[in-house]
Short mmCIF file of N, CA and C in Angstrom, two decimals:
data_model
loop_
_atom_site.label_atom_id
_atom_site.label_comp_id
_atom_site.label_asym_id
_atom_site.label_seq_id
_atom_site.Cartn_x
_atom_site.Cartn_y
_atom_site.Cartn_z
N UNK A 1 0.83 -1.18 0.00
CA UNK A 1 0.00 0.00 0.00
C UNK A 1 0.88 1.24 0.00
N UNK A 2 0.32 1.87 -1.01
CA UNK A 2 1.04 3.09 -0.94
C UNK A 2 0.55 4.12 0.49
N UNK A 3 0.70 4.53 1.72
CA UNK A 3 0.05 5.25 2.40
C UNK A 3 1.48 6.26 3.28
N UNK A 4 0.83 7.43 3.16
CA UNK A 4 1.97 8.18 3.83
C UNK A 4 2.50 8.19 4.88
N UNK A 5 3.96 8.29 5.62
CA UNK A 5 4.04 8.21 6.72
C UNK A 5 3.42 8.66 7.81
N UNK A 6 3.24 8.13 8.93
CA UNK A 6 2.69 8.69 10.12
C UNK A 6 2.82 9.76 10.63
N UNK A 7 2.26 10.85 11.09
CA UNK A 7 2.45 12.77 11.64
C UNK A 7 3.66 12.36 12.74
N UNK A 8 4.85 12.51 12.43
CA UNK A 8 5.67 13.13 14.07
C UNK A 8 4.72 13.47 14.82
N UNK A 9 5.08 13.39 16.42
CA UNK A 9 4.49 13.98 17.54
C UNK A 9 4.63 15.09 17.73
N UNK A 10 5.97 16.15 17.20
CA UNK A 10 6.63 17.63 17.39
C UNK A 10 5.35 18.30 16.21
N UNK A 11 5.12 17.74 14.83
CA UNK A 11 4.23 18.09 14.14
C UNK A 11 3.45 18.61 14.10
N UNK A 12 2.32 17.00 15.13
CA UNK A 12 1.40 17.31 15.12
C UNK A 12 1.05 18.19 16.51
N UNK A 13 1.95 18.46 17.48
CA UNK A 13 1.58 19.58 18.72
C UNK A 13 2.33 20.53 18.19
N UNK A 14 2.60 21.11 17.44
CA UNK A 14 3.05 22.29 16.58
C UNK A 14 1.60 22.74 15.93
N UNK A 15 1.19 21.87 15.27
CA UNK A 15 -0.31 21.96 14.35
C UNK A 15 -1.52 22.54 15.25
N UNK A 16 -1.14 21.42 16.33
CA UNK A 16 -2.25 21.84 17.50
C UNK A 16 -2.47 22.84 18.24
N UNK A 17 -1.15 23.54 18.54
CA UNK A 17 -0.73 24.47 19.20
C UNK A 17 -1.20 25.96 17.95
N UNK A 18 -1.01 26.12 16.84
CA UNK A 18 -1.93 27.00 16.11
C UNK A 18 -3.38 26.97 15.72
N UNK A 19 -3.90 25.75 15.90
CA UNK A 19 -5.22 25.46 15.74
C UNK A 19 -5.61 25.90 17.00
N UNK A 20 -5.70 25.84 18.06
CA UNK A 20 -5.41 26.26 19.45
C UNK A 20 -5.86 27.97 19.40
N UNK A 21 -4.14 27.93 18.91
CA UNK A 21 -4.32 29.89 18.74
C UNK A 21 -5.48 30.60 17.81
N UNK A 22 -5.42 29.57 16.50
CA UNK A 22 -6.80 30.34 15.52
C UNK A 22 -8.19 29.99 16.40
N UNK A 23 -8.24 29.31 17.31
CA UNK A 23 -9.93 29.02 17.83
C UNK A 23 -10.03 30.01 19.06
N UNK A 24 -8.69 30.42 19.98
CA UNK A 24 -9.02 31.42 20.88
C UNK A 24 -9.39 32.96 20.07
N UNK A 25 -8.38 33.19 19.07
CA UNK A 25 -8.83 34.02 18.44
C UNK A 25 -10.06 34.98 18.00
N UNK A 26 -10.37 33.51 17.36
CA UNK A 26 -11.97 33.28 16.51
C UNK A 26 -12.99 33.60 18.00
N UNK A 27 -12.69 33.30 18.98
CA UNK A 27 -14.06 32.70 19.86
C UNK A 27 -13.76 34.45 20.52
N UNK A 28 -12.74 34.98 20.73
CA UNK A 28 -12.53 36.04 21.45
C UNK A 28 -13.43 37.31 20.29
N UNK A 29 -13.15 37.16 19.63
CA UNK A 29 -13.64 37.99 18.16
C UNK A 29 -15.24 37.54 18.35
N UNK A 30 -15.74 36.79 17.87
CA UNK A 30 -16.81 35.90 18.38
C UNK A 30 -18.00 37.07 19.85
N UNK A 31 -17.06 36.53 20.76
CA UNK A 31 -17.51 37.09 21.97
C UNK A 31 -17.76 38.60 22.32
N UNK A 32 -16.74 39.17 21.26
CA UNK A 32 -16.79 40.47 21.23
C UNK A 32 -17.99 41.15 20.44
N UNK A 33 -18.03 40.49 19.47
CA UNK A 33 -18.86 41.16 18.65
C UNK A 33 -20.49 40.88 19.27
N UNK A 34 -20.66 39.76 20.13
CA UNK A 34 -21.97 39.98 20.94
C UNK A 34 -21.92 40.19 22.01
N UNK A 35 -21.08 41.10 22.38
CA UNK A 35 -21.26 42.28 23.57
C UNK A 35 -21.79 43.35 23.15
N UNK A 36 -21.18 43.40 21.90
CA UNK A 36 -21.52 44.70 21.14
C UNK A 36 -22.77 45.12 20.67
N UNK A 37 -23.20 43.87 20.63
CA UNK A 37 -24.76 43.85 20.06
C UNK A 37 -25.88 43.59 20.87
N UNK A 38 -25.30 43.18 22.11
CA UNK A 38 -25.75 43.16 23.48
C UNK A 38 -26.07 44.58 24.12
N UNK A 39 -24.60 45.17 23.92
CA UNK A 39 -24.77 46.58 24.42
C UNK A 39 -25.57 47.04 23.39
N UNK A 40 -25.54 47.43 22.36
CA UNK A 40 -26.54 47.94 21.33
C UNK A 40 -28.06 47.60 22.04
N UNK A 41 -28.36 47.04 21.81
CA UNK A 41 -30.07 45.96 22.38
C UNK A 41 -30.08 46.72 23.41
N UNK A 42 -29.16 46.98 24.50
CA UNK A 42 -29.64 47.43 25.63
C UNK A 42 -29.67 48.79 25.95
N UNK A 43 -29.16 49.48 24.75
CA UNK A 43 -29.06 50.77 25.02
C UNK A 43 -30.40 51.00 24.16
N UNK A 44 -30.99 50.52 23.21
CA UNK A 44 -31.97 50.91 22.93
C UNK A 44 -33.50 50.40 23.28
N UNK A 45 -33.03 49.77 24.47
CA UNK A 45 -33.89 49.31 25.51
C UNK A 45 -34.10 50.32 26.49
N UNK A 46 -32.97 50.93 26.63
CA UNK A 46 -33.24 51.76 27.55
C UNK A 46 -33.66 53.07 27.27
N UNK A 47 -32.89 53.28 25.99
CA UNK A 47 -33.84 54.67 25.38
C UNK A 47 -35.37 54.23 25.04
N UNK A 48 -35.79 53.21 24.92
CA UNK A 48 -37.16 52.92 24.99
C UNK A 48 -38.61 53.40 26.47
N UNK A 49 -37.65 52.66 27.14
CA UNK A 49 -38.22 52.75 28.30
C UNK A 49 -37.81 54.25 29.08
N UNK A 50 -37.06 55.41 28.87
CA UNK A 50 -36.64 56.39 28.96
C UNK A 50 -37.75 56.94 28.11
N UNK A 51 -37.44 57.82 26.70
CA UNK A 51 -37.89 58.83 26.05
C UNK A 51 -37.74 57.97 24.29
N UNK A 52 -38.65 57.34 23.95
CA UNK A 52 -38.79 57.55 22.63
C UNK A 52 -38.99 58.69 21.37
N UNK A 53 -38.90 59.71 22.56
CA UNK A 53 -38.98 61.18 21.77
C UNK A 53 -37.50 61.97 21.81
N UNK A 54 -36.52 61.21 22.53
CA UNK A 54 -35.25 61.98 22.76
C UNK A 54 -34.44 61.89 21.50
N UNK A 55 -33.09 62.55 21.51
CA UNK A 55 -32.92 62.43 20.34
C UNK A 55 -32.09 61.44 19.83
N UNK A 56 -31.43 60.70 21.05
CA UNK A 56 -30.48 59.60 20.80
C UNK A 56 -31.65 58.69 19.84
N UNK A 57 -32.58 58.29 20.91
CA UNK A 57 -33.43 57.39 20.25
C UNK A 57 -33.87 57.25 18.30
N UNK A 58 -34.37 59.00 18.64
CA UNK A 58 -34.37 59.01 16.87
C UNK A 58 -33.44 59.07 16.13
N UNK A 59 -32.04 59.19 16.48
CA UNK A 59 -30.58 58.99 15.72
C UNK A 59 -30.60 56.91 16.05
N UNK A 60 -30.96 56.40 16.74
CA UNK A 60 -30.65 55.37 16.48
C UNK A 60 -31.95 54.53 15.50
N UNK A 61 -32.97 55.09 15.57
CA UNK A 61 -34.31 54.66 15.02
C UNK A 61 -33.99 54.75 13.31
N UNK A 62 -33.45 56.16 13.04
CA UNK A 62 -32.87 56.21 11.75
C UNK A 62 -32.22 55.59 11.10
N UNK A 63 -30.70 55.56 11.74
CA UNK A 63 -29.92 54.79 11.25
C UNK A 63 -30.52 52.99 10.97
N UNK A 64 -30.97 52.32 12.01
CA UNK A 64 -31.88 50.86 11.78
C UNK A 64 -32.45 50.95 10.86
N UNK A 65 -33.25 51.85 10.42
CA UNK A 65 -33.98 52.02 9.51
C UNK A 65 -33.70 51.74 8.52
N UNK A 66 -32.33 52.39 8.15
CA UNK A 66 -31.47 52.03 6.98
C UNK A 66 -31.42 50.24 6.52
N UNK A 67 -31.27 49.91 7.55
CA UNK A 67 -30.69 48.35 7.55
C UNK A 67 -31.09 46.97 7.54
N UNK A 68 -32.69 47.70 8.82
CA UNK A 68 -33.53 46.70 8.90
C UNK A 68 -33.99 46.00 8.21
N UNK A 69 -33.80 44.22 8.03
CA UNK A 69 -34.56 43.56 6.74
C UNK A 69 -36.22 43.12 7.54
N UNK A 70 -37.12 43.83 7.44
CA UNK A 70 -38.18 43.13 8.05
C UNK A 70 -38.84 42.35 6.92
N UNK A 71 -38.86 40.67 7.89
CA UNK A 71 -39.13 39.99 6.48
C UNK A 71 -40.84 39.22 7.53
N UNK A 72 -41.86 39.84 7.97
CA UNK A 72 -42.85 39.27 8.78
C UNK A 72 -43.61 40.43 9.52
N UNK A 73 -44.53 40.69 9.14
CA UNK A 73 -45.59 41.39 9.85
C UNK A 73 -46.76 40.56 10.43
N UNK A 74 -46.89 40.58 11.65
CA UNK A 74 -47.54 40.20 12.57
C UNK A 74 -46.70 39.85 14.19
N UNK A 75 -47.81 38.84 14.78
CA UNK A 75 -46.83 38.61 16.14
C UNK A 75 -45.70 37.11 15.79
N UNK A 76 -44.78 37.58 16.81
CA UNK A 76 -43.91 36.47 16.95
C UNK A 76 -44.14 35.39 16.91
N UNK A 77 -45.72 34.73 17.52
CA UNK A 77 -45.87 33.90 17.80
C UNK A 77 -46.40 33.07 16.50
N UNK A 78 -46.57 34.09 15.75
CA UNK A 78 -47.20 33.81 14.10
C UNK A 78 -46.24 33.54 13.33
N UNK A 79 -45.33 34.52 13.53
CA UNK A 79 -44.21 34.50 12.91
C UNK A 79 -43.32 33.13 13.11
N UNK A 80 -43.09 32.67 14.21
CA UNK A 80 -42.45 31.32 14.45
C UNK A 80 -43.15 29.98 13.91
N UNK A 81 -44.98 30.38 13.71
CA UNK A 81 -45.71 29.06 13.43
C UNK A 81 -45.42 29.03 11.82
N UNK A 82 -45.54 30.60 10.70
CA UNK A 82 -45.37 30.66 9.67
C UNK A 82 -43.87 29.90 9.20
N UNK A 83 -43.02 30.17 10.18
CA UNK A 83 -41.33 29.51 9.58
C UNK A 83 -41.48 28.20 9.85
N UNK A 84 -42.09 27.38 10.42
CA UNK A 84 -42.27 26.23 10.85
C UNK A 84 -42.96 25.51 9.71
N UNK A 85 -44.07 25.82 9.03
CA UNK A 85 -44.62 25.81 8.11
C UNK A 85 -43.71 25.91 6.78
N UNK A 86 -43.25 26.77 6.54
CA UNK A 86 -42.12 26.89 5.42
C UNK A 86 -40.88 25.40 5.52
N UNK A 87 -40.93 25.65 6.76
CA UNK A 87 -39.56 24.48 7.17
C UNK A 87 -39.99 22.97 6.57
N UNK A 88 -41.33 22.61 7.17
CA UNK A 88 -41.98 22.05 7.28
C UNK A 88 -42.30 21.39 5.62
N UNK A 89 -42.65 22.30 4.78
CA UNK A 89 -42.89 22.65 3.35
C UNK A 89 -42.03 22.09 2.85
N UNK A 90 -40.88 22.40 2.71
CA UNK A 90 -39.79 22.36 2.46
C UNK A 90 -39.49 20.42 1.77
N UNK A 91 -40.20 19.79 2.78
CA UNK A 91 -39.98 18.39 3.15
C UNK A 91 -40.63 17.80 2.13
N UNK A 92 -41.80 18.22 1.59
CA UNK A 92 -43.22 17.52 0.59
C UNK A 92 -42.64 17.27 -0.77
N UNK A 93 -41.96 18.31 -0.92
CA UNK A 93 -40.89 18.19 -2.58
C UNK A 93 -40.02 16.99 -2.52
N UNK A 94 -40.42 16.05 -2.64
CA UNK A 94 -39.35 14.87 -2.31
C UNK A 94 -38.80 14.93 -4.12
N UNK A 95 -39.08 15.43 -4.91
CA UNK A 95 -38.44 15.58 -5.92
C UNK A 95 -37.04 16.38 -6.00
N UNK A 96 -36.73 17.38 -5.21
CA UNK A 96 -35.61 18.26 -4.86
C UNK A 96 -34.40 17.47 -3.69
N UNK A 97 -35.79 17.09 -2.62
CA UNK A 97 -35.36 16.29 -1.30
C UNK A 97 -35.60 15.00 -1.13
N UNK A 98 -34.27 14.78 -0.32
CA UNK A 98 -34.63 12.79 -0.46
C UNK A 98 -34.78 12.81 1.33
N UNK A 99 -35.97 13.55 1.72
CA UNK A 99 -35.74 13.66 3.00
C UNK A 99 -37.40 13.90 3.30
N UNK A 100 -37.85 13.60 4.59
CA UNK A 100 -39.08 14.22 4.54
C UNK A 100 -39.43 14.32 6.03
N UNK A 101 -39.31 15.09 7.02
CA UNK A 101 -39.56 15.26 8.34
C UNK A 101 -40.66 14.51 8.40
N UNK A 102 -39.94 14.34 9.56
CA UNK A 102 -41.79 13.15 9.98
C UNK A 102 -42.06 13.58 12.26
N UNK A 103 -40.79 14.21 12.83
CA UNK A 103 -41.09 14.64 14.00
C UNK A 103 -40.97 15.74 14.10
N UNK A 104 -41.77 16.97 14.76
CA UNK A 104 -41.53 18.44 15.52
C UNK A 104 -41.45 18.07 16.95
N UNK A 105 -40.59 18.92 16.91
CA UNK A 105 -40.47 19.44 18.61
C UNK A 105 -40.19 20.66 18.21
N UNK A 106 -41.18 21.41 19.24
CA UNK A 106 -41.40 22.46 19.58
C UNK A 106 -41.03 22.97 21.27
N UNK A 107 -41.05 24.03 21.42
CA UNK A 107 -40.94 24.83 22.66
C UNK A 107 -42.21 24.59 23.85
N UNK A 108 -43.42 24.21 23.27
CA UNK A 108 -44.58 24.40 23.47
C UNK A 108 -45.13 25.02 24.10
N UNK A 109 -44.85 26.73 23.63
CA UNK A 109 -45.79 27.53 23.99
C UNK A 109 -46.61 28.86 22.61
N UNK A 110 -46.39 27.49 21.72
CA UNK A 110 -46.54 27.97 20.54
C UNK A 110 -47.70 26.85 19.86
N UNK A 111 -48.50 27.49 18.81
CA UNK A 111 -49.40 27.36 18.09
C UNK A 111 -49.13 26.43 16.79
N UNK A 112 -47.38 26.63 16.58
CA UNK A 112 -46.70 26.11 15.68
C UNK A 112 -47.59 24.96 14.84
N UNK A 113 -47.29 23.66 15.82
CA UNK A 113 -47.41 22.43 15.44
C UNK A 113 -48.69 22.46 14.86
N UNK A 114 -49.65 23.15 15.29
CA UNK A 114 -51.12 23.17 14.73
C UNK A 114 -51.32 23.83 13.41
N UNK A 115 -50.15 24.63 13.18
CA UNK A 115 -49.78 25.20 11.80
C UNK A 115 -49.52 24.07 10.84
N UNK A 116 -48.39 23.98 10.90
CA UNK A 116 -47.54 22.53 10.50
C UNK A 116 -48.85 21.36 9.84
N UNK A 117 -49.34 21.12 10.84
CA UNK A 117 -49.81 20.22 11.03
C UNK A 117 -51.45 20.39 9.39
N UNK A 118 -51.84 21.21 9.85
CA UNK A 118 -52.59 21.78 9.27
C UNK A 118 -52.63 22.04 7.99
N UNK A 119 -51.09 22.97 7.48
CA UNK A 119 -50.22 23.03 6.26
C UNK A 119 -50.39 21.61 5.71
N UNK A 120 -49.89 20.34 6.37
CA UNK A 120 -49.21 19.26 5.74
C UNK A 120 -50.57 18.72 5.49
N UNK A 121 -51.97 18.91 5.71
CA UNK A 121 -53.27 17.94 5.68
C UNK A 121 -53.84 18.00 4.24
N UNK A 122 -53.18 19.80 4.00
CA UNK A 122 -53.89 20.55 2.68
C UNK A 122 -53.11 19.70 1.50
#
């Protein structure tokens, strides 16, 4: 058999030892960036519950504005049964998919499954 020699031990804890360094990296970067968005959320939590008429608020209302993808009008709770449904959908095309859900689990404090369920009868 042709098969390549075995990794040295200096190698492969050389290898490890940068894989190591790129994952603290990554996770520190990672961590940072949802503080940031943490702090964001909470500062405009608090300009909420403060003054929705101040002006931070409408400098930050603006700028979102710009950015926001709103892809769902109604409540959350609709909104989670509608993606469930899509997800759900997704499965019936066994021409695309060689797959076809057959269990939900849900959170159950949602309407979901009765969506789903409902979707898949039609």
């Amino acid at each position: 058999m042709n098969l390549p020699p075995p990794v040295a031990k200096d190698a492969y804890n050389k290898n490890l030892i940068q894989i190591e360094k790129a994952a603290k990296v990554n996770a520190e970067d990672i961590m940072k960036d949802a503080a940031k968005r943490l702090r964001e959320r909470l500062l405009v939590y608090q300009l909420l519950l403060t003054d929705s008429e101040s002006k931070e608020y409408k400098d930050w209302k603006d700028a979102h504005e710009l950015k926001c993808e709103i892809n769902h009008k109604g409540s959350s709770e609709e909104m989670k049964a509608v993606a469930a449904v899509v997800i759900f959908s997704r499965s019936i095309n066994t021409y695309t998919r060689q797959l076809k859900y057959s269990t939900f689990v849900g959170d159950g404090d949602s309407s979901s499954f009765g969506w789903v369920k409902e979707a898949l009868e039609r």
